[in-house]
Amino acid sequence: MAFGFRVGVPGMSVRVSTRGVRTSVGPRAARISMGSGGTRISSGVGPFYASGSLGGGRRRTSTSRATRSRAVAPSAAQLERARRQAARAQQEAERDAAIAQLKELRRQTTSVHLESFTPARPPVVPGPPQLSLAWALAEAQAHHLAGLGVFSRAARAAAKRRAEEDAPAYLAAEQARLQAVHSQLAAEAGQWWQALLANDEEAVCEAVNYAFSDNPAAGCAVGVDGAVLSVVMRQQDIDSLPDQTPGVTSSGRPTLKALSKRDRTLWWLTSMGSNVVATLKEAFAVAPGITAIDLAVLTRLPDTQRLGFVAYGRWTRQSIEAGPWRETTDALRFLDIGQDVACSVTTTASGNLSSAIKHLDTRRLPGLQSLLDHAQDDTRSGDGTLAGLDGDLRANTPAAPSAPLPDPYRIRPFAEWKSQTAPLTPPPASAAPAPTPALPSHAPATALTPGQNLVLPEDAWQELRIAFSFAGADADLTLFLTDTSGQVTCDEDFVFYNQPSAAHGAARLLGKQADGPHTVERAALHLAALPAHIQRVTIAINMDVDTGLTCGALTHAALYMDCVTGAAWTFQPPADPGIRAMVIAELYRHTTTNGQPVWKLRAIGQGWADGLDALARAHGVNVT
């Protein structure tokens, strides 16, 4: 026979629970708002009467007497009838909602196989950020001018000369270092791709298990034998399905009826087939060198409440890619297109499905039997969801926003580069010692109010340090480098977590880190090094898209900016529960009345309910 299950990763342990199949295979490289009138007096005499508003106004006359209305209280029977109508309406609303939920649940659980998966492609490593001499000069000047007062003209002139001397070497060193990092990353990506094509067991299992991590039915790649991949899938227990189904009464009204055992079995079998096909499609898409997959399905048996295998077989890439997969019922074709397929749900002589789900005999399949014998049947977990996969691999789960992956293209600050390239021998005695810059006197930060603006000192043009501090929820700092219309001229002028540098290094994010009870994300901005077409820099935040939270979830949020002179500014944006993205402040070019160009800072604190997408579109970024 063709089917042969392999568990071939050294040191692998497997544990099975309602959370899924757990294994130690491979790293995980790799976040829907609800009259008036006046009191009037009638004279009550004769055929004429006068009425007027007690609140004042024009008097009116009429030739007829107004008929006094009399309030009549509803009878007890009317009240009871109204109560019954309200109760019936409530019951019908609850019934309609339950019917809609059941239909959606059935659709979701039996249409997974209709999804398509993009085939894997050779990884493309993005290049390092492009740096400019203007950026290097701004970095060097900010370092050398630190602590020098505006009246220390001689010292400041000497500091600028030293910066001009250091900037070219600093730029060349960073460009060479970043290019070397890129070459190393490209080489590693190439090696990984070749290993994947060659069906290296570790590479294939790593890639497939990462792809499986968000599947509704937990799957796990456990071994590779030549070009055949072995996968275990944890199917939803049949007892977890609802016991009702939509129906109609004899008069044609919608209703809920009991779900028959046979219909429940058909639902469960269709769901299993849908998940099997989707698992096969995704694995073939992720692992281009795999030509066949041996897949076995585990579930908890209704009679014994013990785990058991209820389906297994071998499916080739050709049989799965040939399809077609257009209808929900196509999911049941998994029984016909595989090799040596066995399933505990069979068709009786009368053409009906068997209603009993029993454990398949796996004694002739040593790999499966061994896997089941060594699986830990963890019944203590009360978690009913089946999307959890590989509990033993949670250390390899992609890093949480509070602990992001390090940026391989981190740019060394000028001070760090200078300290690493300082000469080991002392300078000649005849050389005049460079003045030691004094530490800036950090005056209390100027607190800004919404709408307030001010002119930045010239030293802030060289380097403006930005820090956004927050707690209570996760948020991301973003920068938009825009023209006079407030629109980016290209997508590269949008600085965010997936593109942390722009304008040849003049604007860049420096990453997040914990600071006591708060999280701080920092950025560096060299206004003097920005290209002339960039007239405005927008400093914004957006809430973590995956959480669905708003800015009202931030228990602490503050923007802090300072420069080398020690001048600092701070602004606390409002914790608005109606928005998910906010412009905190903006920096913009301005020409004074005497023609002097300056940079100004304005505090804003306004945002968008639609979050990052709306924020990006408002600034001209093409969101796809």
XYZ file of C-alpha atoms in Angstrom:
624
model
C 0.000 0.000 0.000
C 1.039 3.636 -0.516
C 0.121 5.127 2.846
C 2.930 5.085 5.351
C 3.092 7.535 8.230
C 6.420 8.924 9.300
C 7.409 10.774 12.431
C 10.979 11.676 11.682
C 12.050 14.759 13.588
C 14.599 13.844 16.257
C 13.557 14.602 19.791
C 9.980 15.348 18.852
C 7.274 14.964 21.516
C 3.585 15.044 20.705
C 0.664 15.931 22.959
C -2.957 16.000 21.823
C -5.802 17.939 23.442
C -8.811 19.995 22.382
C -6.278 22.689 21.605
C -4.810 20.562 18.863
C -1.815 18.479 18.119
C 1.234 19.716 19.960
C 4.771 19.026 18.922
C 8.219 20.418 19.320
C 8.972 20.419 15.590
C 10.656 23.445 14.115
C 10.985 27.071 15.191
C 8.187 29.432 14.465
C 10.032 32.235 12.729
C 9.043 33.881 12.311
C -1.170 40.356 16.623
C -18.942 46.609 15.512
C -23.252 53.040 18.199
C -31.463 56.911 19.409
C -42.845 68.503 20.291
C -43.624 70.965 21.906
C -46.705 72.950 22.629
C -48.091 75.524 25.032
C -50.854 75.427 27.636
C -53.954 77.258 26.496
C -57.045 78.628 28.378
C -60.611 78.685 27.014
C -63.101 81.363 28.130
C -65.856 78.723 28.224
C -68.642 81.329 27.535
C -70.962 81.462 24.498
C -70.267 80.379 21.000
C -66.992 82.291 21.001
C -63.975 81.562 23.106
C -60.453 82.851 23.321
C -57.342 80.847 23.934
C -53.778 81.910 24.448
C -50.474 80.375 25.265
C -49.423 80.826 28.865
C -45.969 81.491 27.582
C -47.158 84.524 25.631
C -48.039 84.973 21.986
C -50.878 86.128 19.740
C -54.476 85.571 20.895
C -56.819 83.667 18.590
C -60.633 83.509 18.297
C -62.777 80.668 17.042
C -66.493 80.169 16.384
C -66.558 76.689 17.866
C -65.760 75.257 21.241
C -62.916 72.801 21.404
C -63.852 69.309 22.378
C -62.098 68.184 25.539
C -60.271 64.907 25.029
C -60.564 62.345 27.747
C -57.811 59.858 28.485
C -59.038 56.291 28.603
C -56.864 53.701 30.395
C -56.341 50.395 28.579
C -58.239 47.440 29.903
C -56.610 44.463 31.529
C -57.316 42.360 28.438
C -55.623 44.943 26.220
C -52.597 45.012 28.480
C -52.356 41.235 28.472
C -52.679 41.134 24.690
C -49.920 43.713 24.335
C -47.716 41.737 26.719
C -48.226 38.528 24.724
C -47.462 40.339 21.459
C -44.251 41.758 22.898
C -43.199 38.355 24.225
C -43.958 36.727 20.879
C -41.972 39.391 19.027
C -39.055 38.835 21.387
C -39.185 35.084 20.863
C -39.305 35.498 17.104
C -36.338 37.858 17.194
C -34.342 35.397 19.299
C -35.338 32.546 16.981
C -34.311 34.489 13.875
C -30.979 35.373 15.471
C -30.353 31.731 16.407
C -31.227 30.602 12.874
C -28.818 33.139 11.397
C -26.056 32.011 13.755
C -26.574 28.351 12.932
C -26.500 29.025 9.199
C -23.306 31.040 9.527
C -21.679 28.385 11.712
C -22.490 25.690 9.197
C -21.171 27.826 6.347
C -17.928 28.561 8.166
C -17.257 24.970 9.161
C -17.973 23.461 5.749
C -16.384 25.976 3.353
C -12.766 26.124 4.496
C -11.688 24.180 1.400
C -12.939 26.975 -0.879
C -10.037 29.166 0.218
C -7.028 29.503 -2.053
C -3.421 29.669 -0.914
C -0.612 31.562 -2.606
C 2.247 29.274 -3.600
C 5.552 29.853 -1.894
C 8.112 31.929 -3.756
C 11.819 32.477 -3.190
C 12.174 34.999 -0.365
C 13.200 38.507 -1.346
C 15.214 40.310 1.302
C 14.545 44.065 1.222
C 17.588 46.215 0.831
C 19.019 48.412 3.565
C 17.853 52.012 3.932
C 19.556 54.509 1.671
C 21.600 57.058 3.600
C 22.751 60.519 2.529
C 25.577 62.830 3.436
C 23.014 65.364 4.694
C 21.810 62.786 7.199
C 25.341 61.921 8.314
C 26.199 65.608 8.721
C 23.081 66.245 10.798
C 23.912 63.273 13.034
C 27.506 64.457 13.461
C 26.538 68.071 14.163
C 23.960 67.038 16.738
C 26.669 65.071 18.520
C 29.382 67.714 18.394
C 27.056 70.627 19.273
C 25.604 68.899 22.317
C 25.939 71.159 25.365
C 27.307 74.184 23.511
C 25.349 77.366 24.133
C 24.272 79.640 21.301
C 26.791 82.277 22.419
C 29.760 79.881 22.315
C 30.465 80.936 18.751
C 34.052 79.734 18.502
C 33.291 76.364 20.055
C 30.249 75.889 17.859
C 32.247 76.733 14.725
C 34.901 74.202 15.708
C 32.217 71.595 16.419
C 30.697 72.113 12.972
C 34.112 71.704 11.329
C 34.649 68.422 13.157
C 31.196 67.278 12.074
C 32.033 68.075 8.433
C 35.194 66.044 8.743
C 33.484 63.038 10.384
C 30.320 62.890 8.280
C 31.785 61.277 5.100
C 33.557 58.550 7.061
C 30.472 57.906 9.178
C 28.298 57.642 6.068
C 30.683 55.284 4.287
C 31.034 53.051 7.344
C 27.271 52.709 7.843
C 26.621 52.054 4.166
C 29.226 49.311 4.068
C 28.004 47.734 7.305
C 24.350 47.711 6.212
C 25.245 46.264 2.830
C 27.111 43.451 4.560
C 24.052 42.761 6.721
C 21.902 42.584 3.591
C 24.289 40.177 1.900
C 24.232 37.905 4.936
C 20.432 37.956 5.130
C 20.116 37.224 1.412
C 22.507 34.303 1.707
C 20.579 32.843 4.652
C 17.265 33.249 2.799
C 18.725 31.512 -0.228
C 19.951 28.612 1.856
C 16.545 28.244 3.502
C 14.791 28.235 0.115
C 17.074 25.562 -1.236
C 16.483 23.455 1.871
C 12.729 23.837 1.385
C 12.976 22.779 -2.260
C 15.108 19.805 -1.249
C 12.440 18.732 1.300
C 14.721 19.170 4.266
C 12.618 17.863 7.135
C 13.244 20.724 9.527
C 12.696 23.436 6.915
C 9.496 21.874 5.577
C 7.970 21.196 8.995
C 8.875 24.696 10.179
C 7.256 26.388 7.154
C 4.155 24.188 7.136
C 3.511 24.436 10.871
C 3.824 28.220 10.759
C 1.253 28.292 7.932
C -1.058 25.978 9.905
C -0.994 28.166 13.035
C -4.218 30.056 12.223
C -6.236 27.148 10.821
C -9.694 26.348 12.287
C -8.688 22.685 12.540
C -5.259 22.356 14.055
C -2.793 20.569 11.834
C 0.786 19.623 12.431
C 3.544 18.425 10.123
C 5.435 15.651 11.900
C 7.841 14.190 9.349
C 9.128 14.010 5.780
C 10.063 10.889 3.865
C 11.511 11.775 0.484
C 8.854 13.939 -1.164
C 6.041 12.733 1.121
C 4.954 14.845 4.107
C 3.201 13.340 7.143
C 0.523 15.507 8.800
C -1.788 14.976 11.780
C -4.987 17.025 11.922
C -7.198 17.537 14.993
C -10.845 17.659 13.874
C -13.628 19.275 15.906
C -15.428 16.756 18.151
C -18.886 15.844 16.877
C -20.325 16.457 20.359
C -19.364 20.127 20.053
C -21.809 20.665 17.174
C -25.203 22.263 18.009
C -28.211 20.043 18.648
C -30.590 22.228 16.594
C -30.926 23.141 12.936
C -33.066 25.647 10.978
C -36.393 24.304 9.646
C -39.922 25.355 8.708
C -43.301 24.593 10.248
C -46.189 22.994 8.355
C -47.449 26.514 7.658
C -44.096 27.505 6.191
C -42.850 29.635 9.119
C -39.173 29.472 10.089
C -38.403 27.458 13.186
C -35.667 25.520 14.977
C -35.850 21.772 15.048
C -33.786 19.043 16.621
C -30.726 18.044 14.614
C -30.985 14.371 13.751
C -28.053 12.098 14.445
C -27.603 11.355 10.766
C -27.671 15.056 9.777
C -25.172 15.825 12.521
C -22.875 13.119 11.191
C -23.146 14.564 7.665
C -22.337 18.050 8.973
C -19.349 16.717 10.888
C -18.090 14.656 7.948
C -18.413 17.618 5.550
C -16.563 19.799 8.031
C -13.795 17.235 8.346
C -13.486 16.924 4.574
C -13.387 20.706 4.210
C -10.576 20.975 6.738
C -8.683 18.051 5.243
C -8.757 19.589 1.754
C -7.782 23.027 3.068
C -4.910 21.528 5.058
C -3.647 19.662 2.008
C -3.964 22.743 -0.241
C -2.044 24.931 2.182
C 0.715 22.397 2.798
C 1.279 21.887 -0.927
C 1.372 25.676 -1.408
C 3.928 26.163 1.353
C 6.188 23.209 0.543
C 6.848 23.268 -3.242
C 9.001 20.114 -3.181
C 6.342 17.895 -1.590
C 4.430 15.721 -4.089
C 2.191 13.742 -1.694
C 0.862 14.037 1.850
C -0.005 11.249 4.272
C -2.669 12.778 6.520
C -4.396 11.304 9.551
C -7.330 12.834 11.447
C -7.711 12.679 15.233
C -10.885 13.465 17.157
C -12.520 12.551 20.460
C -14.865 9.624 19.948
C -18.411 10.241 21.215
C -18.856 6.813 22.814
C -15.617 6.551 24.771
C -14.520 10.222 24.926
C -11.047 8.983 24.029
C -8.903 10.239 21.182
C -8.820 8.096 18.093
C -8.017 8.212 14.405
C -11.141 8.528 12.247
C -9.610 9.061 8.789
C -6.312 8.651 7.035
C -4.913 8.290 3.542
C -2.491 9.681 1.003
C -3.312 12.559 -1.328
C -1.106 13.724 -4.183
C -0.488 17.289 -5.248
C -2.061 16.550 -8.635
C -5.309 15.225 -7.134
C -5.721 18.309 -4.924
C -4.701 20.927 -7.471
C -6.962 19.385 -10.138
C -10.020 20.343 -8.054
C -12.516 21.742 -8.708
C -13.367 23.175 -5.291
C -16.424 25.383 -5.850
C -19.232 24.073 -3.651
C -19.597 23.069 -0.009
C -20.418 19.504 -1.033
C -17.103 19.273 -2.902
C -15.475 18.719 0.476
C -16.738 15.128 0.544
C -14.647 14.330 -2.531
C -11.634 13.872 -0.258
C -12.850 10.308 0.256
C -12.649 9.534 -3.462
C -9.472 11.241 -4.719
C -7.008 9.874 -2.204
C -5.070 6.640 -2.057
C -5.793 3.981 0.563
C -8.318 6.285 2.226
C -10.038 4.955 5.341
C -12.837 6.751 7.193
C -14.904 5.697 10.200
C -18.042 7.175 8.604
C -19.169 4.839 5.853
C -22.115 4.475 3.494
C -24.604 1.714 4.308
C -26.151 -0.655 1.766
C -29.218 1.586 1.598
C -27.064 4.532 0.625
C -27.227 6.317 3.982
C -24.316 7.406 6.148
C -23.463 5.350 9.142
C -24.175 7.256 12.347
C -21.524 5.575 14.488
C -18.044 7.087 14.648
C -15.492 4.557 15.796
C -11.725 4.451 16.062
C -9.974 3.052 12.997
C -7.626 0.131 13.411
C -4.129 1.555 13.001
C -2.110 -1.457 14.131
C -0.920 -2.061 10.565
C 0.417 1.518 10.441
C 3.240 1.613 12.977
C 3.804 5.360 12.674
C 0.213 6.232 13.509
C -0.083 3.661 16.256
C 3.124 4.884 17.873
C 1.924 8.479 17.674
C -1.345 7.603 19.360
C 0.353 5.446 21.994
C 2.654 8.286 22.993
C 0.098 11.115 22.741
C -0.947 12.717 25.985
C -4.740 12.801 26.097
C -5.113 16.011 28.108
C -8.759 16.215 29.213
C -8.143 18.830 31.914
C -8.292 21.785 29.552
C -11.690 23.461 29.418
C -10.797 25.350 26.280
C -13.324 24.453 23.600
C -11.508 26.141 20.735
C -9.564 23.975 18.343
C -7.420 26.651 16.697
C -4.559 26.343 19.200
C -1.631 24.548 17.676
C 1.627 23.226 19.045
C 1.498 24.344 22.652
C 5.058 23.222 23.105
C 6.129 25.648 20.376
C 4.790 28.816 21.973
C 8.360 29.948 22.608
C 8.718 30.150 18.840
C 5.509 32.133 18.308
C 6.187 35.438 16.482
C 7.159 38.094 18.965
C 4.416 40.108 20.638
C 4.236 43.867 19.903
C 5.778 44.564 23.312
C 8.818 42.523 22.302
C 9.353 43.145 18.575
C 12.021 41.444 16.549
C 15.230 43.466 16.331
C 15.697 45.552 13.197
C 18.578 44.019 11.224
C 19.088 47.395 9.543
C 19.444 49.360 12.750
C 21.550 52.445 12.076
C 24.270 53.079 14.592
C 24.010 56.525 16.184
C 26.960 58.767 15.462
C 28.172 58.575 19.068
C 28.251 54.779 18.908
C 30.189 54.802 15.641
C 32.608 57.403 16.977
C 33.348 55.426 20.104
C 33.990 52.267 18.099
C 36.380 54.012 15.703
C 38.255 56.181 18.203
C 42.062 55.895 17.851
C 43.771 53.628 20.323
C 46.809 55.927 20.599
C 46.571 59.397 22.163
C 46.720 62.398 19.801
C 50.047 64.284 19.443
C 50.916 66.639 22.285
C 50.977 69.549 19.859
C 47.367 68.956 18.883
C 44.969 71.335 20.552
C 42.452 69.426 22.676
C 38.911 69.612 21.473
C 36.581 71.379 23.879
C 34.552 68.986 25.978
C 30.891 69.652 25.409
C 28.950 70.245 28.575
C 25.883 68.214 29.260
C 22.715 70.077 28.304
C 20.742 71.500 31.153
C 17.429 69.756 30.862
C 14.831 72.396 31.715
C 11.291 71.195 32.402
C 9.545 70.279 29.201
C 7.102 72.843 27.788
C 3.596 71.369 27.977
C 1.581 71.988 24.835
C -2.201 72.301 24.473
C -4.222 71.179 21.430
C -3.735 73.661 18.593
C -0.726 75.372 20.178
C 2.280 75.988 17.919
C 5.784 77.309 18.406
C 9.028 77.876 16.505
C 11.704 75.241 17.031
C 15.226 76.375 17.883
C 17.745 75.904 15.080
C 19.652 73.218 16.965
C 16.519 71.063 16.919
C 16.870 70.916 13.139
C 19.937 68.721 13.435
C 18.288 66.083 15.597
C 14.873 66.002 17.178
C 14.390 63.053 19.499
C 10.814 61.791 19.742
C 9.387 59.426 22.357
C 5.797 58.235 22.616
C 5.026 56.713 26.007
C 1.853 54.744 26.648
C 0.191 52.009 28.721
C -3.076 50.097 28.857
C -2.983 48.815 25.271
C -0.584 48.524 22.385
C -0.076 51.309 19.850
C 2.392 52.075 17.076
C 4.159 55.299 16.205
C 4.082 56.387 12.542
C 5.533 59.316 10.593
C 4.292 60.831 7.321
C 6.686 62.971 5.299
C 4.394 65.099 3.128
C 4.351 68.021 0.690
C 2.451 71.303 1.066
C -0.854 69.508 0.409
C -0.266 67.085 3.277
C 0.201 64.104 0.950
C 3.186 61.805 0.632
C 4.843 61.932 -2.771
C 5.598 58.207 -2.616
C 4.871 55.271 -0.328
C 8.487 55.376 0.854
C 7.667 58.589 2.774
C 5.433 56.600 5.151
C 7.478 55.506 8.180
C 5.962 52.653 10.170
C 6.913 49.316 11.737
C 7.395 47.570 8.383
C 9.351 50.503 6.932
C 11.220 52.102 9.822
C 13.426 54.491 7.823
C 12.844 57.121 5.143
C 14.414 60.180 3.505
C 17.875 58.556 3.404
C 17.856 58.060 7.166
C 16.614 61.529 8.108
C 13.429 60.060 9.624
C 13.440 56.704 11.338
C 11.839 54.688 14.086
C 14.165 53.379 16.784
C 11.912 50.666 18.234
C 9.872 49.974 21.366
C 11.035 49.073 24.824
C 9.560 48.737 28.288
C 10.079 51.632 30.706
C 8.630 50.624 34.053
C 4.853 50.307 33.727
C 4.908 52.012 30.340
C 6.021 51.183 26.825
C 8.072 53.756 24.930
C 8.548 53.908 21.169
C 11.242 56.280 19.971
C 12.083 58.011 16.699
C 14.802 60.323 15.437
C 14.175 63.167 13.010
C 16.822 65.260 11.255
C 14.873 68.204 9.846
C 17.996 69.743 8.279
C 18.545 66.607 6.209
C 15.021 66.324 4.801
C 14.648 66.813 1.036
C 13.207 70.155 -0.033
C 9.933 68.631 -1.255
C 9.097 67.475 2.273
C 7.290 70.415 3.819
C 5.597 68.715 6.730
C 6.200 65.788 9.101
C 3.117 64.297 10.736
C 3.613 62.381 13.980
C 0.772 59.894 14.467
C -0.173 56.787 16.388
C -2.481 53.904 15.570
C -3.864 51.222 17.841
C -2.883 47.622 17.262
C -5.177 46.485 14.442
C -5.598 42.951 15.785
C -7.014 44.049 19.159
C -9.841 46.239 17.803
C -9.262 48.671 20.712
C -9.561 52.456 20.464
C -7.407 55.271 21.824
C -9.696 55.267 24.853
C -7.901 52.111 25.976
C -4.664 54.052 26.536
C -4.396 54.729 30.259
C -1.324 56.841 29.692
C -0.226 58.525 26.484
C 2.322 61.293 26.129
C 4.529 62.602 23.360
C 7.930 63.919 24.387
C 10.437 65.678 22.131
C 13.801 67.220 22.876
C 16.997 68.335 21.157
C 20.666 68.667 21.979
C 20.268 72.034 23.760
C 18.046 70.435 26.377
C 14.911 72.210 25.167
C 11.965 69.833 25.409
C 8.262 69.749 24.667
C 5.503 67.410 25.767
C 1.885 66.868 24.784
C -0.748 64.547 26.194
C -3.291 63.647 23.497
C -6.890 62.928 24.528
C -7.879 59.317 25.224
C -10.688 59.431 22.659
C -12.752 56.190 22.677
C -14.151 56.968 19.218
C -10.913 56.772 17.233
C -8.287 54.161 16.464
C -5.646 56.379 14.871
C -4.566 59.885 15.786
C -2.291 62.684 14.608
C -0.574 63.841 17.784
C 1.564 66.633 16.362
C 3.096 67.958 13.182
C 6.248 69.785 12.211
C 6.113 72.110 9.221
C 8.250 74.573 7.330
C 7.341 78.255 7.741
C 8.723 81.559 6.498
C 8.685 84.453 8.941
C 7.695 88.017 8.051
C 11.340 88.901 7.474
C 11.787 85.971 5.074
C 13.602 83.691 7.528
C 12.856 79.944 7.034
C 11.969 78.117 10.265
C 10.453 74.845 11.415
C 7.365 75.030 13.626
C 5.732 72.488 15.925
C 1.963 72.194 16.394
C 0.079 69.963 18.859
C -3.079 68.398 17.387
C -4.621 65.291 19.017
C -7.287 64.435 16.410
C -7.932 61.172 14.597
C -9.924 58.626 12.633
C -12.386 55.967 13.750
C -11.287 53.623 10.958
C -7.749 53.348 12.258
C -4.540 52.967 10.342
C -6.158 52.528 6.907
C -8.020 55.841 7.145
C -4.986 57.587 8.607
C -2.777 56.374 5.787
C -5.277 57.248 3.040
C -5.708 60.751 4.466
C -2.005 61.293 3.877
C -1.931 59.818 0.372
C -0.649 56.336 1.150
C -2.060 53.673 -1.146
C -3.579 51.036 1.169
C -4.146 47.639 -0.438
